[in-house]
């Protein structure tokens, strides 16, 4: 078992660290509230959370009646194309059908991105959304291949419903998830031609790791995953087609039987590498890019297996451990783009939903767009988040939200890489209305006291002490601006200066 943290280590900084890693950070008031609970109760509040789902109503197009109406429209276009008097007319109508489908998908994807971002920002159960994001990167699928936004929304809800539950149960559920079935080709896999894509990635990327299975294990398990189908458009539910399934005997990790998908998952979870594989990935997500040492790795794996693969009990142990609050761990994790954006909105206390078109432009620049991971391995994370281009984008985005200056912030791009003018105009309008309130960043009581102002903003943005060199720089800025009185606009510029530092890129 991981040794628990000493009670004396529960400080305001430790509370901020917990909220950053088990959620998306928070305001000074939210940190104080969490700290007042004490460590164990604070951890419990994050794991045993609750939320009213009616706070985040789904887009209209997710409803069955809306999908049915879309089906009618598409059927009308297909009939029109089929009834065209000549081939040029038919070809034009088919192009119109494709363009209509692409336009709808783009509109729905934008709305879905905004919906989830708003949920991450406003949720009363941040750990569940943080784990939903983890599973999205772990069982990665992309709208670029799936091409049905409603299936990505359904998968997102699947991750949320299993967020803190059993890893084994979620793995069984993902076998029959329609988005995954399309992405890794099990929807067309049959006994005559078993597709090996899902079988390979299930072991290599999802449960065991590379080299911990044989090519024969892939072939045999691929046979077990034949016959899985889903009913598209109206139900979007999975089904089992027995006549397409290979019901013959299979040999998998030395065991023989007429295995189906659930049987394969059960056998995988009996393998000694399964628990260390997923706990090492969770360690990297919540604790450190540096892998756990041998004793920590063994304790992590034992904790998860004793919890019967349930993430809630596992994370309760992790978040109460001394390792989680180690000085080398705190304020050392490079923020993912989504962590950066959500945490920035929280720290600046920007109210209201950020327009999705603005979010998409920022996400494109930063390198992380929900529902569009780069490949089946998900996002690399860690140091890969930061390069010359993305770092400049972070500084420009921070400037837009603290000062309203969007001059260095291009809008969403089209497939050719060109900025969309209409989206760019909307983004500029949105940024002006979302700039942080000076009264939040620099209340009148401390606005003319440079030391108190800098300390307050340093705690808000860094959750810890300032580097001495940075303090000198910030004091010089305040002194210069205070000649004619330190204004609200000056507070926004000071915030931007603080957010344009290496220290702000980690949590």
CSV table of N, CA and C in Angstrom, one decimal, residues 359-453:
chain,number,residue,atom,x,y,z
A,359,UNK,N,-13.4,28.7,-28.8
A,359,UNK,CA,-12.7,27.6,-28.2
A,359,UNK,C,-12.0,26.8,-29.2
A,360,UNK,N,-12.7,26.5,-30.3
A,360,UNK,CA,-12.0,25.7,-31.4
A,360,UNK,C,-10.8,26.3,-31.9
A,361,UNK,N,-10.8,27.7,-32.1
A,361,UNK,CA,-9.6,28.4,-32.6
A,361,UNK,C,-8.5,28.2,-31.6
A,362,UNK,N,-8.8,28.3,-30.3
A,362,UNK,CA,-7.7,28.2,-29.3
A,362,UNK,C,-7.2,26.8,-29.3
A,363,UNK,N,-8.1,25.8,-29.3
A,363,UNK,CA,-7.7,24.4,-29.2
A,363,UNK,C,-6.9,24.0,-30.4
A,364,UNK,N,-7.2,24.5,-31.6
A,364,UNK,CA,-6.4,24.2,-32.8
A,364,UNK,C,-5.0,24.6,-32.6
A,365,UNK,N,-4.8,25.8,-32.1
A,365,UNK,CA,-3.5,26.4,-31.9
A,365,UNK,C,-2.7,25.6,-30.8
A,366,UNK,N,-3.4,25.2,-29.7
A,366,UNK,CA,-2.7,24.6,-28.6
A,366,UNK,C,-2.4,23.1,-28.8
A,367,UNK,N,-3.2,22.5,-29.7
A,367,UNK,CA,-2.9,21.1,-30.1
A,367,UNK,C,-3.7,20.0,-29.4
A,368,UNK,N,-4.9,20.4,-28.9
A,368,UNK,CA,-5.8,19.4,-28.3
A,368,UNK,C,-7.2,19.7,-28.6
A,369,UNK,N,-7.9,19.0,-29.5
A,369,UNK,CA,-9.3,19.2,-29.8
A,369,UNK,C,-10.1,18.0,-29.4
A,370,UNK,N,-11.0,18.2,-28.4
A,370,UNK,CA,-11.8,17.0,-28.0
A,370,UNK,C,-12.5,16.4,-29.2
A,371,UNK,N,-12.6,15.0,-29.1
A,371,UNK,CA,-13.2,14.2,-30.1
A,371,UNK,C,-12.4,14.1,-31.4
A,372,UNK,N,-11.2,14.7,-31.3
A,372,UNK,CA,-10.3,14.5,-32.5
A,372,UNK,C,-8.8,14.3,-32.0
A,373,UNK,N,-8.6,13.2,-31.2
A,373,UNK,CA,-7.2,12.9,-30.9
A,373,UNK,C,-6.4,12.5,-32.2
A,374,UNK,N,-5.1,12.7,-32.1
A,374,UNK,CA,-4.3,12.5,-33.4
A,374,UNK,C,-4.3,11.1,-33.9
A,375,UNK,N,-4.5,10.1,-33.1
A,375,UNK,CA,-4.5,8.7,-33.5
A,375,UNK,C,-5.0,7.8,-32.4
A,376,UNK,N,-5.0,6.5,-32.6
A,376,UNK,CA,-5.5,5.6,-31.6
A,376,UNK,C,-4.8,5.6,-30.3
A,377,UNK,N,-3.6,6.1,-30.3
A,377,UNK,CA,-2.8,6.2,-29.0
A,377,UNK,C,-3.2,7.4,-28.2
A,378,UNK,N,-4.0,8.3,-28.7
A,378,UNK,CA,-4.4,9.4,-28.0
A,378,UNK,C,-3.3,10.5,-28.0
A,379,UNK,N,-3.4,11.4,-27.1
A,379,UNK,CA,-2.4,12.5,-27.1
A,379,UNK,C,-1.2,12.1,-26.3
A,380,UNK,N,0.0,12.5,-26.8
A,380,UNK,CA,1.2,12.1,-26.1
A,380,UNK,C,1.3,12.8,-24.7
A,381,UNK,N,1.0,14.0,-24.6
A,381,UNK,CA,1.0,14.7,-23.3
A,381,UNK,C,2.4,15.1,-22.9
A,382,UNK,N,2.5,15.6,-21.7
A,382,UNK,CA,3.8,16.0,-21.1
A,382,UNK,C,4.5,17.1,-21.9
A,383,UNK,N,5.8,16.9,-22.1
A,383,UNK,CA,6.5,18.0,-22.8
A,383,UNK,C,6.1,18.2,-24.3
A,384,UNK,N,5.3,17.2,-24.8
A,384,UNK,CA,4.9,17.3,-26.2
A,384,UNK,C,3.8,18.5,-26.3
A,385,UNK,N,3.3,18.9,-25.2
A,385,UNK,CA,2.3,20.0,-25.2
A,385,UNK,C,3.0,21.4,-25.6
A,386,UNK,N,4.3,21.5,-25.3
A,386,UNK,CA,4.9,22.8,-25.4
A,386,UNK,C,6.0,22.8,-26.5
A,387,UNK,N,5.8,23.7,-27.4
A,387,UNK,CA,6.8,24.1,-28.4
A,387,UNK,C,6.8,25.6,-28.7
A,388,UNK,N,7.6,26.1,-29.5
A,388,UNK,CA,7.6,27.5,-29.8
A,388,UNK,C,6.2,28.1,-30.2
A,389,UNK,N,5.5,27.3,-31.0
A,389,UNK,CA,4.2,27.8,-31.6
A,389,UNK,C,3.2,27.7,-30.5
A,390,UNK,N,3.1,26.6,-29.8
A,390,UNK,CA,2.0,26.5,-28.8
A,390,UNK,C,2.2,27.4,-27.6
A,391,UNK,N,3.5,27.6,-27.2
A,391,UNK,CA,3.8,28.5,-26.1
A,391,UNK,C,3.4,29.9,-26.4
A,392,UNK,N,3.7,30.4,-27.6
A,392,UNK,CA,3.2,31.7,-28.1
A,392,UNK,C,1.7,31.8,-28.1
A,393,UNK,N,1.1,30.7,-28.5
A,393,UNK,CA,-0.4,30.7,-28.5
A,393,UNK,C,-1.0,30.8,-27.1
A,394,UNK,N,-0.3,30.2,-26.2
A,394,UNK,CA,-0.8,30.3,-24.8
A,394,UNK,C,-0.7,31.7,-24.3
A,395,UNK,N,0.4,32.4,-24.6
A,395,UNK,CA,0.6,33.8,-24.2
A,395,UNK,C,-0.5,34.7,-24.8
A,396,UNK,N,-0.8,34.4,-26.1
A,396,UNK,CA,-1.7,35.3,-26.8
A,396,UNK,C,-3.2,35.0,-26.3
A,397,UNK,N,-3.5,33.8,-26.0
A,397,UNK,CA,-4.8,33.4,-25.5
A,397,UNK,C,-5.0,34.1,-24.1
A,398,UNK,N,-4.0,34.0,-23.3
A,398,UNK,CA,-4.0,34.6,-22.0
A,398,UNK,C,-4.3,36.1,-22.1
A,399,UNK,N,-3.6,36.7,-23.1
A,399,UNK,CA,-3.7,38.2,-23.3
A,399,UNK,C,-5.2,38.5,-23.8
A,400,UNK,N,-5.7,37.7,-24.6
A,400,UNK,CA,-7.1,37.9,-25.1
A,400,UNK,C,-8.1,37.9,-23.9
A,401,UNK,N,-7.9,37.0,-22.9
A,401,UNK,CA,-8.8,36.9,-21.8
A,401,UNK,C,-8.6,37.8,-20.7
A,402,UNK,N,-7.4,38.4,-20.6
A,402,UNK,CA,-7.1,39.4,-19.5
A,402,UNK,C,-7.2,40.8,-20.0
A,403,UNK,N,-7.0,41.1,-21.3
A,403,UNK,CA,-7.0,42.4,-21.8
A,403,UNK,C,-8.0,42.7,-22.9
A,404,UNK,N,-8.5,41.6,-23.5
A,404,UNK,CA,-9.4,41.8,-24.6
A,404,UNK,C,-8.7,42.0,-25.9
A,405,UNK,N,-7.3,41.9,-25.9
A,405,UNK,CA,-6.6,42.1,-27.1
A,405,UNK,C,-6.5,40.8,-27.9
A,406,UNK,N,-7.2,40.7,-29.0
A,406,UNK,CA,-7.2,39.4,-29.8
A,406,UNK,C,-6.3,39.5,-31.0
A,407,UNK,N,-5.4,40.5,-31.1
A,407,UNK,CA,-4.7,40.7,-32.3
A,407,UNK,C,-3.8,39.6,-32.7
A,408,UNK,N,-3.3,38.9,-31.7
A,408,UNK,CA,-2.4,37.8,-32.0
A,408,UNK,C,-3.0,36.4,-31.9
A,409,UNK,N,-4.3,36.4,-32.0
A,409,UNK,CA,-5.1,35.1,-31.8
A,409,UNK,C,-5.9,34.8,-33.1
A,410,UNK,N,-5.4,34.0,-34.0
A,410,UNK,CA,-6.2,33.7,-35.2
A,410,UNK,C,-7.4,32.8,-34.8
A,411,UNK,N,-8.4,32.9,-35.6
A,411,UNK,CA,-9.6,32.1,-35.4
A,411,UNK,C,-9.5,30.7,-35.9
A,412,UNK,N,-10.5,29.9,-35.8
A,412,UNK,CA,-10.5,28.5,-36.3
A,412,UNK,C,-10.1,28.5,-37.8
A,413,UNK,N,-9.4,27.4,-38.2
A,413,UNK,CA,-9.0,27.3,-39.6
A,413,UNK,C,-9.8,26.3,-40.3
A,414,UNK,N,-9.8,26.4,-41.6
A,414,UNK,CA,-10.5,25.4,-42.4
A,414,UNK,C,-9.5,24.3,-42.8
A,415,UNK,N,-9.9,23.3,-43.6
A,415,UNK,CA,-9.0,22.2,-43.9
A,415,UNK,C,-7.7,22.6,-44.6
A,416,UNK,N,-7.8,23.7,-45.3
A,416,UNK,CA,-6.6,24.2,-46.0
A,416,UNK,C,-5.6,25.0,-45.1
A,417,UNK,N,-6.1,25.2,-43.9
A,417,UNK,CA,-5.2,25.9,-43.0
A,417,UNK,C,-5.5,27.4,-43.0
A,418,UNK,N,-6.5,27.9,-43.8
A,418,UNK,CA,-6.8,29.3,-43.8
A,418,UNK,C,-7.8,29.7,-42.7
A,419,UNK,N,-7.6,30.9,-42.1
A,419,UNK,CA,-8.5,31.3,-41.1
A,419,UNK,C,-9.9,31.7,-41.7
A,420,UNK,N,-11.0,31.2,-41.1
A,420,UNK,CA,-12.3,31.6,-41.6
A,420,UNK,C,-12.7,33.0,-41.2
A,421,UNK,N,-12.9,33.9,-42.1
A,421,UNK,CA,-13.1,35.3,-41.7
A,421,UNK,C,-14.3,35.5,-40.8
A,422,UNK,N,-15.5,34.8,-41.1
A,422,UNK,CA,-16.7,35.0,-40.3
A,422,UNK,C,-16.4,34.5,-38.9
A,423,UNK,N,-15.7,33.4,-38.7
A,423,UNK,CA,-15.4,32.9,-37.4
A,423,UNK,C,-14.4,33.8,-36.7
A,424,UNK,N,-13.5,34.4,-37.4
A,424,UNK,CA,-12.6,35.4,-36.9
A,424,UNK,C,-13.3,36.6,-36.3
A,425,UNK,N,-14.3,37.1,-37.0
A,425,UNK,CA,-15.0,38.3,-36.5
A,425,UNK,C,-15.8,37.9,-35.2
A,426,UNK,N,-16.4,36.7,-35.2
A,426,UNK,CA,-17.2,36.3,-34.0
A,426,UNK,C,-16.2,36.1,-32.8
A,427,UNK,N,-15.0,35.6,-33.1
A,427,UNK,CA,-14.1,35.4,-32.0
A,427,UNK,C,-13.6,36.7,-31.4
A,428,UNK,N,-13.4,37.7,-32.3
A,428,UNK,CA,-13.0,39.0,-31.8
A,428,UNK,C,-14.1,39.6,-30.9
A,429,UNK,N,-15.3,39.5,-31.3
A,429,UNK,CA,-16.4,40.0,-30.6
A,429,UNK,C,-16.5,39.3,-29.2
A,430,UNK,N,-16.3,38.0,-29.2
A,430,UNK,CA,-16.5,37.2,-28.0
A,430,UNK,C,-15.4,37.5,-27.0
A,431,UNK,N,-14.1,37.7,-27.5
A,431,UNK,CA,-13.0,38.0,-26.6
A,431,UNK,C,-13.3,39.3,-25.9
A,432,UNK,N,-13.8,40.3,-26.6
A,432,UNK,CA,-14.0,41.6,-26.0
A,432,UNK,C,-15.0,41.5,-24.8
A,433,UNK,N,-16.0,40.6,-25.0
A,433,UNK,CA,-17.0,40.5,-24.0
A,433,UNK,C,-16.6,39.6,-22.8
A,434,UNK,N,-15.5,38.8,-23.0
A,434,UNK,CA,-15.1,37.8,-22.0
A,434,UNK,C,-13.9,38.3,-21.2
A,435,UNK,N,-13.3,39.4,-21.5
A,435,UNK,CA,-12.1,39.8,-20.8
A,435,UNK,C,-12.4,39.9,-19.3
A,436,UNK,N,-11.5,39.5,-18.5
A,436,UNK,CA,-11.7,39.3,-17.0
A,436,UNK,C,-12.0,40.7,-16.4
A,437,UNK,N,-12.8,40.6,-15.3
A,437,UNK,CA,-13.2,41.8,-14.6
A,437,UNK,C,-12.0,42.3,-13.8
A,438,UNK,N,-11.7,43.6,-13.9
A,438,UNK,CA,-10.6,44.2,-13.1
A,438,UNK,C,-10.9,44.0,-11.6
A,439,UNK,N,-12.2,44.1,-11.2
A,439,UNK,CA,-12.5,44.0,-9.8
A,439,UNK,C,-12.2,42.6,-9.2
A,440,UNK,N,-12.2,41.6,-10.1
A,440,UNK,CA,-11.8,40.2,-9.6
A,440,UNK,C,-10.3,40.2,-9.4
A,441,UNK,N,-9.6,40.7,-10.4
A,441,UNK,CA,-8.1,40.5,-10.4
A,441,UNK,C,-7.4,41.5,-9.4
A,442,UNK,N,-8.0,42.7,-9.3
A,442,UNK,CA,-7.4,43.7,-8.5
A,442,UNK,C,-8.4,44.5,-7.7
A,443,UNK,N,-9.0,44.0,-6.6
A,443,UNK,CA,-10.0,44.7,-5.9
A,443,UNK,C,-9.4,46.0,-5.4
A,444,UNK,N,-10.3,47.0,-5.2
A,444,UNK,CA,-9.9,48.3,-4.8
A,444,UNK,C,-9.0,48.3,-3.5
A,445,UNK,N,-9.3,47.4,-2.6
A,445,UNK,CA,-8.6,47.3,-1.3
A,445,UNK,C,-7.1,47.1,-1.4
A,446,UNK,N,-6.7,46.4,-2.5
A,446,UNK,CA,-5.3,46.1,-2.6
A,446,UNK,C,-4.7,46.7,-3.9
A,447,UNK,N,-5.5,47.4,-4.7
A,447,UNK,CA,-5.0,47.8,-6.0
A,447,UNK,C,-3.8,48.7,-5.9
A,448,UNK,N,-3.7,49.5,-4.9
A,448,UNK,CA,-2.6,50.5,-4.7
A,448,UNK,C,-1.6,50.0,-3.7
A,449,UNK,N,-1.6,48.7,-3.4
A,449,UNK,CA,-0.6,48.2,-2.5
A,449,UNK,C,0.1,47.1,-3.3
A,450,UNK,N,1.3,47.5,-4.0
A,450,UNK,CA,1.9,46.6,-4.9
A,450,UNK,C,2.2,45.2,-4.3
A,451,UNK,N,2.7,45.1,-3.1
A,451,UNK,CA,3.1,43.9,-2.5
A,451,UNK,C,1.9,42.9,-2.3
A,452,UNK,N,0.8,43.5,-1.8
A,452,UNK,CA,-0.4,42.7,-1.6
A,452,UNK,C,-1.0,42.3,-2.9
A,453,UNK,N,-1.0,43.2,-3.9
A,453,UNK,CA,-1.6,42.9,-5.2
A,453,UNK,C,-0.8,41.7,-5.9
